[in-house]
Amino acid sequence: MRCNFFLAIFLIALQLPAQKKYPQDTFRPPLEIPLVLAGTFGELRSNHFHSGMDIKTQQREGLPVFAIGDGTVTRIKVSHWGYGKALYIAHPNGYTSVYAHLKKFGPEIEEYVKKAQYEKQSYEVEMFPDYGELKVTQGGTIAYSGNTGSSAGPHLHFEIRNSVNGKPTNPLLYGYEVRDATDPTLLGLYGYPLSEGALINQSADKIQLNYTRQSDGSYLADKVTAIGTIGFGINSFDRLDMAANKNGVYAIKQTVNGRVYSEFDFDSFSFGETRYINTLIDYAHFYDHRQKIQKCFKEPYNHLNIYESLYNDGKIKVEEGVSYNTELLISDVAGNTTKLIIPIDGKKQEEKISKIDKTTENFVIADKPNNFDLGAAKVYFPASTFYEDFFINLEKGSDTITIHDNSVAAHRNFTISFDPSKYSAEDRKQMFIAHLDSKSRSSYSKTYKRDGSFTTRTRTLGTYTLVKDSIAPEIKPKNFKEKQWLSNYSYLSLAISDDLSGIDTYSATLNGKWILMEYEPKTNTITYDFEDNISNETECELKVTVTDNVGNSTTFVGNFFRK
Ligand SMILES: [Zn+2]
């Protein structure tokens, strides 16, 4: 019965344009305030496409969040990073709504979560309530908006996923009213010579191309001369009406002499493919300039399923004496479209700008495993760590090694193994593998210590070294003092920090009983809510223990009174 229902939806979906595939006007908005977006679906984020929309909450936390439809809670997750406090609600029409970075949950769900946290003695929990165990009705308050997890400011991250295959879909395709009459903004156009001997304006390397705005609002590129197989890439963003935020565009379509060469859009994608974003954008350009150019051609190692149509993978074979008219259409969900015309003349030409020679002593063959001995450490890249073969820059050292730089994207984890045998057993205890950024600031890379070797798995290239952390974490009360009366206080808060390896675990007791401390790494704060009612004694002893990633530990003991 259920299967047939979804099959029917699927068959309808095949015949209808994007918008009509999804239920219209079934779901209400998750907030009471007008929907103003700080982020759109498919937006280019670091190593992933944005899987929902970010709704601005007027720089505030604590706005009531409503269930967009009747349903049942299927998943609750509380974590320090990522979605922070997140709630998943399955609806009978086959979609699941997701609400993230929440400050707290609605009363019934909050109680359910607290119970689990006290049972597991952990702030971080993940639960999958039984179907129907936690029912919600459309418009019911299920949570309060916040800024938890990897969120840079108060907002609601909101998603609608297909409940069957788990794919996130574009929430703007469900009939939500978001004011947008503004065309996408074009920031830059780039030409890519792709085949051996291909040239664009006498360049064998990627080249930026000029364009001017026409009276009808479209853009016209200066005439391009080219030969061989070439492709184009653009840097663009979309601005909506009510906010200055630079959001992602919805679709890019490329036609050559009237024929569609490539077209992709952000109706939906799968989490399994999201990291292939690094093959859609010009990754090296992003490393150099912090700009995300989207390629209008598909690289051989690009496994994204976002393409509506492709001809010759979006690559244009330019022949001598032939003219080509390329049109790029960049649009948002509301249908506002920016048009760019690129006239191309096929012409043999002299090469004036050559490809930058990137030859080094070492070469990585992407589809084979690769091992390198760099003195202080060995590096192992499993097959398919990288998208393509390339010359890798490796620097050996007695303490520090450098593995290329992040102008190349790693798709999978690779392994770095340090030999710590020259250090004493005492030193080794407090040492860890650190990644050093361009300013030599170290960050902890999860270090596994086994007989005679320290190992880490990472997808970040660059410089690694061993660092010793001999300083234990710090714990300082934030809103109370020793022997203070705290009768009117609703919470206790303390600052916890660690200088080098970072905080691994923390725990607290009140008069010997475990209490829930909510940890907010962004503000280095742990907070206890007196409403949890763990102790009703007048004399209270608070004990907090924090341990860093190499095992240095600090215990704070404080006393206060409360009636
Ligand atoms: Zn978001």
XYZ file of C-alpha atoms and ligand atoms in Angstrom:
564
model
C 0.000 0.000 0.000
C 2.710 2.381 1.113
C 4.918 1.321 -1.797
C 2.211 1.974 -4.343
C 1.619 5.374 -2.861
C 5.265 6.362 -3.300
C 5.373 4.807 -6.767
C 2.401 6.947 -7.737
C 4.158 10.069 -6.451
C 7.259 9.058 -8.393
C 5.336 8.565 -11.646
C 3.641 11.925 -11.268
C 7.047 13.454 -10.556
C 8.440 12.202 -13.854
C 5.974 14.199 -15.900
C 5.853 17.455 -14.013
C 8.144 20.462 -13.750
C 10.151 20.864 -10.537
C 7.644 22.898 -8.568
C 4.727 20.564 -9.259
C 6.613 17.483 -8.073
C 6.348 18.696 -4.507
C 3.203 19.270 -2.436
C 2.144 22.904 -2.662
C 0.496 24.728 0.249
C 0.461 21.567 2.399
C 3.148 22.758 4.753
C 3.008 25.932 6.812
C 6.181 27.936 7.468
C 8.302 26.848 10.447
C 8.389 30.395 11.885
C 5.849 33.138 12.474
C 8.019 35.894 11.040
C 8.313 36.507 7.267
C 10.798 34.143 5.623
C 14.003 36.063 4.992
C 16.864 33.837 3.945
C 20.518 33.911 4.869
C 21.158 30.802 2.812
C 19.506 28.823 0.032
C 19.392 25.177 -0.950
C 22.373 23.971 -2.980
C 24.465 26.930 -1.935
C 28.184 26.244 -2.257
C 29.578 25.606 1.211
C 32.890 24.130 2.202
C 32.981 20.496 1.010
C 29.185 20.318 0.724
C 26.115 21.812 -0.841
C 23.788 23.488 1.638
C 20.992 20.988 2.260
C 18.276 23.359 3.371
C 17.418 26.994 3.746
C 18.718 29.254 6.491
C 15.948 31.451 7.795
C 17.002 34.639 9.518
C 15.627 35.066 13.046
C 16.100 38.822 13.424
C 19.442 38.333 15.210
C 17.533 36.671 18.048
C 17.302 33.253 19.621
C 14.244 31.696 21.186
C 11.644 32.266 18.465
C 9.006 29.515 18.550
C 9.520 26.934 15.806
C 6.370 25.259 14.502
C 5.780 21.847 12.988
C 5.139 22.536 9.293
C 2.593 19.712 9.215
C 1.143 16.898 11.301
C 3.672 14.174 11.889
C 5.797 12.179 14.231
C 9.299 12.819 15.554
C 11.638 10.224 14.038
C 15.016 11.531 15.118
C 16.486 13.923 17.666
C 20.156 14.753 17.752
C 22.127 16.944 20.139
C 25.760 17.602 19.245
C 28.427 20.192 19.924
C 29.058 20.735 16.219
C 27.108 20.306 13.000
C 23.363 20.775 13.473
C 23.652 21.394 17.236
C 20.188 20.555 18.578
C 18.199 19.118 15.692
C 14.737 17.667 15.244
C 13.384 15.447 12.447
C 9.647 15.079 11.841
C 8.168 12.599 9.367
C 4.921 13.681 7.691
C 2.311 11.317 6.218
C 2.865 12.704 2.699
C 6.316 11.138 2.468
C 8.473 14.076 3.495
C 10.533 14.696 6.610
C 11.124 18.199 7.919
C 14.370 19.014 9.744
C 14.974 21.915 12.132
C 18.528 22.645 13.290
C 20.715 24.871 15.506
C 17.822 24.955 17.994
C 18.136 26.614 21.377
C 15.842 24.066 22.976
C 12.951 21.767 22.186
C 9.259 22.213 22.928
C 8.181 21.013 26.422
C 7.246 17.400 25.600
C 10.281 16.772 23.405
C 12.602 18.635 25.796
C 11.522 16.321 28.617
C 12.125 13.277 26.399
C 15.628 14.514 25.501
C 16.575 15.454 29.083
C 15.565 11.994 30.267
C 17.879 10.399 27.725
C 20.713 12.814 28.567
C 20.497 11.981 32.280
C 20.285 8.259 31.522
C 23.349 8.356 29.290
C 25.071 11.054 31.367
C 25.884 12.898 28.159
C 24.851 16.197 26.588
C 25.417 14.714 23.149
C 22.674 12.209 22.347
C 20.927 10.825 19.304
C 17.517 9.192 19.480
C 15.135 7.571 17.052
C 11.710 7.604 18.773
C 9.256 4.934 17.659
C 6.742 5.933 15.021
C 3.899 7.689 16.850
C 5.742 7.951 20.169
C 6.157 11.722 19.865
C 3.344 13.040 17.689
C 3.156 16.653 16.591
C 0.390 18.645 14.991
C 0.747 21.307 12.338
C 1.519 24.636 13.984
C 2.452 23.098 17.314
C 5.523 24.584 18.993
C 8.185 21.912 18.662
C 11.274 23.965 19.505
C 12.848 27.384 19.887
C 15.295 28.790 17.369
C 18.919 29.148 18.402
C 22.522 29.124 17.355
C 23.771 25.699 18.516
C 26.310 23.574 16.639
C 28.263 24.898 13.686
C 26.184 28.024 13.287
C 27.749 31.438 12.928
C 24.758 33.443 14.154
C 21.148 32.950 15.268
C 19.063 31.377 12.490
C 16.900 28.379 11.754
C 18.354 25.807 9.400
C 15.332 24.156 7.835
C 15.180 21.165 5.496
C 12.598 19.049 3.778
C 13.832 15.556 2.936
C 12.278 12.740 1.007
C 11.462 10.244 3.792
C 12.070 7.240 1.541
C 15.515 7.948 0.115
C 16.642 10.563 2.655
C 17.547 13.093 -0.041
C 17.196 16.747 0.915
C 14.961 18.722 -1.422
C 14.758 22.433 -2.105
C 12.322 23.883 0.491
C 11.494 26.759 -1.868
C 9.712 24.277 -4.169
C 6.875 23.776 -1.649
C 5.064 27.030 -2.259
C 6.642 29.071 0.529
C 6.435 32.774 0.064
C 9.854 34.344 -0.108
C 10.122 37.699 -1.806
C 12.589 37.584 -4.670
C 12.420 39.782 -7.734
C 16.177 40.212 -8.055
C 18.200 38.562 -10.824
C 21.275 36.533 -9.857
C 24.480 38.582 -9.805
C 27.348 37.670 -12.107
C 30.791 38.239 -10.597
C 33.132 36.648 -13.091
C 33.488 34.556 -16.246
C 36.365 32.172 -16.908
C 37.435 30.163 -19.955
C 39.106 26.751 -19.590
C 41.222 25.255 -22.411
C 40.571 21.524 -21.843
C 42.163 19.443 -24.607
C 45.841 19.130 -25.464
C 46.742 22.211 -27.513
C 43.474 24.045 -26.772
C 43.774 27.829 -26.503
C 41.469 30.661 -25.469
C 42.633 34.152 -26.392
C 46.130 32.679 -26.857
C 46.139 31.163 -23.376
C 46.637 27.489 -22.646
C 45.745 28.181 -19.019
C 42.442 29.209 -17.452
C 41.685 32.800 -18.390
C 39.290 35.416 -17.013
C 37.016 36.885 -19.694
C 35.480 40.334 -19.848
C 31.820 41.159 -20.409
C 29.611 44.227 -20.409
C 25.997 44.787 -19.445
C 23.624 45.372 -22.364
C 20.624 47.718 -22.357
C 18.229 44.756 -22.030
C 19.961 43.706 -18.798
C 21.804 40.751 -20.292
C 25.584 40.506 -20.444
C 27.732 40.214 -23.550
C 31.259 38.842 -23.315
C 34.017 40.284 -25.485
C 34.460 38.066 -28.530
C 36.553 35.027 -27.634
C 38.958 33.406 -30.091
C 39.629 29.772 -29.365
C 40.740 26.441 -30.759
C 40.336 22.925 -29.373
C 38.013 21.745 -26.617
C 37.104 24.434 -24.112
C 34.716 25.030 -21.235
C 33.349 27.913 -19.197
C 32.945 28.632 -15.520
C 31.145 31.412 -13.678
C 31.204 33.005 -10.277
C 27.740 34.171 -9.243
C 25.354 34.545 -6.317
C 21.682 35.285 -5.793
C 20.303 38.074 -3.671
C 16.721 37.944 -2.443
C 14.613 41.010 -1.775
C 14.666 41.424 1.977
C 18.308 40.804 2.850
C 21.799 41.571 1.648
C 22.961 37.949 2.004
C 24.733 36.392 -0.962
C 22.809 33.180 -1.513
C 23.369 30.366 -3.963
C 21.811 30.283 -7.429
C 19.278 27.582 -8.314
C 20.183 26.594 -11.852
C 22.766 27.165 -14.560
C 22.038 26.300 -18.173
C 24.537 26.477 -21.033
C 23.526 26.393 -24.681
C 25.814 26.469 -27.715
C 24.251 27.550 -31.020
C 20.842 26.804 -29.515
C 21.659 23.327 -28.270
C 21.666 22.612 -24.517
C 25.204 21.560 -23.560
C 24.747 21.480 -19.814
C 22.029 22.215 -17.336
C 21.981 21.594 -13.620
C 19.705 22.690 -10.824
C 19.177 22.262 -7.131
C 15.859 20.461 -6.725
C 17.501 17.730 -4.712
C 20.807 15.929 -4.257
C 22.060 13.130 -2.052
C 24.287 13.440 1.004
C 26.465 10.697 -0.481
C 27.428 12.901 -3.409
C 27.620 16.285 -1.717
C 31.432 16.267 -1.395
C 31.697 16.112 -5.186
C 31.028 19.842 -4.955
C 34.837 20.012 -5.069
C 34.685 18.790 -8.671
C 31.956 21.236 -9.686
C 33.870 24.241 -8.453
C 37.355 25.219 -9.564
C 38.977 24.011 -6.358
C 42.439 25.450 -7.021
C 40.891 28.846 -7.767
C 38.991 28.668 -4.480
C 42.266 27.992 -2.639
C 43.969 30.961 -4.308
C 41.131 33.489 -4.341
C 38.364 32.264 -1.981
C 35.911 32.517 -4.872
C 33.767 29.614 -5.999
C 33.639 29.289 -9.763
C 31.053 26.749 -10.921
C 32.132 24.890 -14.030
C 29.546 24.633 -16.804
C 31.288 21.449 -17.960
C 31.446 18.134 -16.144
C 34.820 16.725 -15.176
C 35.273 12.956 -15.694
C 35.566 12.405 -11.920
C 32.449 14.423 -11.114
C 29.724 12.005 -9.935
C 27.020 14.560 -9.171
C 23.471 13.745 -10.235
C 22.343 17.342 -10.431
C 22.467 17.493 -14.239
C 19.163 17.796 -16.086
C 20.939 17.493 -19.420
C 24.450 17.189 -20.754
C 25.878 17.172 -24.259
C 29.583 16.370 -24.632
C 29.794 16.961 -20.854
C 29.232 20.653 -21.473
C 32.552 20.955 -23.333
C 32.699 22.886 -26.581
C 34.830 21.556 -29.471
C 35.925 24.701 -31.250
C 36.999 24.209 -34.856
C 38.928 26.513 -37.142
C 36.697 28.905 -39.080
C 33.498 28.119 -37.179
C 31.607 30.592 -34.951
C 29.781 29.585 -31.793
C 27.265 31.450 -29.747
C 27.288 30.310 -26.125
C 24.522 31.396 -23.789
C 24.628 30.984 -20.035
C 21.380 31.316 -18.108
C 21.752 31.674 -14.352
C 18.494 31.530 -12.413
C 16.979 31.469 -8.949
C 13.949 29.424 -7.854
C 11.609 32.367 -8.435
C 12.649 32.273 -12.106
C 14.675 35.485 -12.168
C 17.337 34.867 -14.783
C 20.622 36.491 -15.705
C 21.764 35.890 -19.265
C 25.332 35.978 -20.519
C 26.224 35.627 -24.193
C 29.709 34.535 -25.211
C 30.546 34.759 -28.937
C 33.400 32.432 -29.934
C 35.448 32.483 -33.148
C 37.282 29.255 -34.005
C 40.763 30.385 -34.923
C 44.251 28.863 -34.933
C 46.496 31.000 -32.754
C 49.872 31.350 -31.162
C 50.246 30.306 -27.525
C 51.271 33.333 -25.461
C 50.233 32.165 -21.987
C 51.315 28.634 -21.110
C 49.953 26.322 -18.463
C 51.820 26.797 -15.182
C 54.369 24.005 -14.804
C 53.445 22.132 -11.646
C 55.972 19.291 -12.009
C 57.402 17.961 -8.732
C 59.426 14.883 -7.820
C 56.369 12.870 -6.842
C 53.348 11.878 -8.824
C 50.060 10.544 -7.450
C 48.027 8.145 -9.545
C 44.498 8.740 -8.317
C 43.025 5.272 -8.838
C 45.932 3.462 -7.154
C 47.057 3.482 -3.506
C 50.115 5.703 -2.941
C 52.679 5.509 -0.120
C 55.285 8.119 0.751
C 58.004 8.111 3.400
C 58.617 11.664 4.592
C 61.143 11.013 7.344
C 59.224 11.997 10.449
C 56.061 10.424 9.080
C 54.670 8.117 6.445
C 51.682 9.074 4.333
C 49.270 6.579 2.826
C 46.694 7.642 0.255
C 44.171 4.850 -0.456
C 43.031 4.489 -4.073
C 40.560 7.239 -5.075
C 41.671 9.667 -2.395
C 42.016 12.228 -5.176
C 39.958 12.978 -8.273
C 42.817 13.065 -10.743
C 46.508 12.257 -11.146
C 48.791 15.127 -10.158
C 52.320 16.061 -9.168
C 52.325 16.207 -5.396
C 54.593 18.506 -3.442
C 56.013 16.709 -0.409
C 58.429 18.124 2.139
C 60.337 15.785 4.401
C 61.395 16.825 7.870
C 62.652 15.453 11.122
C 59.619 16.758 13.036
C 57.373 18.433 10.528
C 56.127 17.254 7.160
C 54.251 19.038 4.423
C 51.804 17.210 2.202
C 51.119 19.492 -0.736
C 48.564 22.227 0.030
C 44.808 22.543 -0.100
C 44.693 23.639 -3.719
C 43.939 19.955 -4.320
C 40.850 18.363 -2.792
C 40.985 14.978 -1.075
C 37.716 13.080 -1.424
C 38.552 10.353 1.090
C 40.536 10.175 4.282
C 44.218 9.375 4.036
C 46.548 8.271 6.819
C 49.572 9.999 8.346
C 51.728 7.943 10.731
C 54.413 9.587 12.839
C 57.207 7.662 14.529
C 57.483 9.107 18.059
C 60.276 6.735 19.188
C 62.797 9.527 19.735
C 60.593 10.978 22.473
C 60.403 9.613 26.010
C 57.350 7.677 27.117
C 56.441 10.607 29.396
C 56.562 13.111 26.521
C 54.685 10.805 24.184
C 51.734 10.712 26.582
C 51.187 14.438 26.114
C 51.917 14.568 22.386
C 49.498 14.617 19.524
C 49.470 15.129 15.761
C 48.717 18.731 14.904
C 47.834 20.366 11.621
C 49.552 23.720 11.175
C 47.759 26.447 9.267
C 49.481 29.071 7.120
C 50.202 31.098 10.272
C 51.654 28.022 12.033
C 48.725 27.827 14.426
C 48.225 24.226 15.486
C 44.972 22.325 15.649
C 44.408 18.862 17.079
C 44.063 16.062 14.542
C 42.466 13.015 16.174
C 45.502 10.968 17.147
C 45.496 7.194 17.585
C 48.450 5.976 19.608
C 49.591 2.422 18.980
C 52.872 0.687 19.760
C 55.502 2.936 18.331
C 53.296 5.021 16.052
C 50.926 7.970 16.148
C 48.327 7.890 13.407
C 45.708 10.296 12.159
C 43.154 10.131 9.369
C 42.296 13.319 7.567
C 41.134 14.891 4.322
C 43.109 18.077 4.904
C 46.423 18.460 3.085
C 49.189 20.705 4.366
C 51.672 20.747 7.220
C 51.633 18.309 10.139
C 53.817 17.986 13.188
C 53.886 16.522 16.704
C 52.945 18.947 19.459
C 53.174 18.438 23.204
C 50.392 19.687 25.456
C 51.427 19.703 29.113
C 48.928 22.276 30.314
C 45.640 21.072 31.771
C 42.323 22.709 30.837
C 41.066 25.792 32.677
C 37.719 25.991 34.447
C 36.337 29.315 35.686
C 32.905 30.128 37.101
C 31.148 32.735 34.968
C 28.054 33.809 36.869
C 28.731 32.942 40.507
C 31.319 33.197 43.264
C 32.456 30.876 46.060
C 29.977 30.609 48.975
C 27.425 32.812 47.237
C 23.651 32.513 47.703
C 22.173 31.557 44.321
C 18.475 31.200 45.252
C 17.233 33.396 42.417
C 19.576 31.981 39.806
C 18.069 29.979 36.972
C 21.360 28.573 35.723
C 25.016 28.054 36.515
C 27.623 28.784 33.913
C 31.352 28.187 33.731
C 34.040 28.896 31.156
C 36.124 25.905 30.111
C 39.089 26.036 27.767
C 42.237 24.239 26.729
C 45.147 25.876 24.992
C 46.573 23.224 22.662
C 45.004 19.814 22.175
C 41.489 20.999 23.011
C 38.704 19.659 25.211
C 37.860 15.983 24.929
C 35.428 15.376 27.813
C 33.719 17.288 30.588
C 31.414 16.251 33.393
C 29.903 17.771 36.494
C 28.187 16.689 39.704
C 26.075 18.573 42.215
C 26.338 17.075 45.711
C 27.649 13.926 44.091
C 24.872 13.568 41.509
C 25.632 13.863 37.806
C 24.211 17.024 36.261
C 23.682 17.918 32.627
C 26.032 20.622 31.437
C 25.205 22.043 28.023
C 28.481 22.800 26.277
C 28.723 25.616 23.746
C 32.222 25.414 22.202
C 31.762 28.744 20.387
C 31.659 30.609 23.702
C 33.660 28.038 25.745
C 30.710 27.831 28.118
C 29.071 24.990 30.013
C 25.666 25.650 31.552
C 23.519 23.854 34.121
C 19.809 24.605 34.268
C 18.479 24.674 37.874
C 15.118 23.554 36.492
C 16.642 20.093 36.155
C 16.153 19.988 39.962
C 18.914 17.554 40.791
C 19.546 18.699 44.327
C 17.254 20.496 46.776
C 19.834 20.840 49.524
C 20.738 24.318 50.761
C 24.460 23.659 50.814
C 25.657 22.694 47.354
C 28.969 21.376 46.174
C 29.636 21.632 42.453
C 32.403 19.525 40.983
C 33.448 19.941 37.351
C 36.110 17.858 35.608
C 37.468 18.682 32.157
C 39.969 16.549 30.248
C 41.874 17.549 27.125
C 42.667 15.377 24.115
C 45.960 14.077 25.541
C 44.495 13.265 28.956
C 45.466 16.309 31.027
C 42.634 16.880 33.448
C 41.413 19.639 35.778
C 38.798 19.431 38.508
C 37.036 22.491 39.848
C 35.188 22.383 43.155
C 32.885 25.205 44.201
C 30.364 25.697 46.996
C 27.210 27.774 47.030
C 23.903 28.033 48.847
C 20.413 27.845 47.490
C 16.902 27.771 48.923
Zn 21.948 25.998 7.113
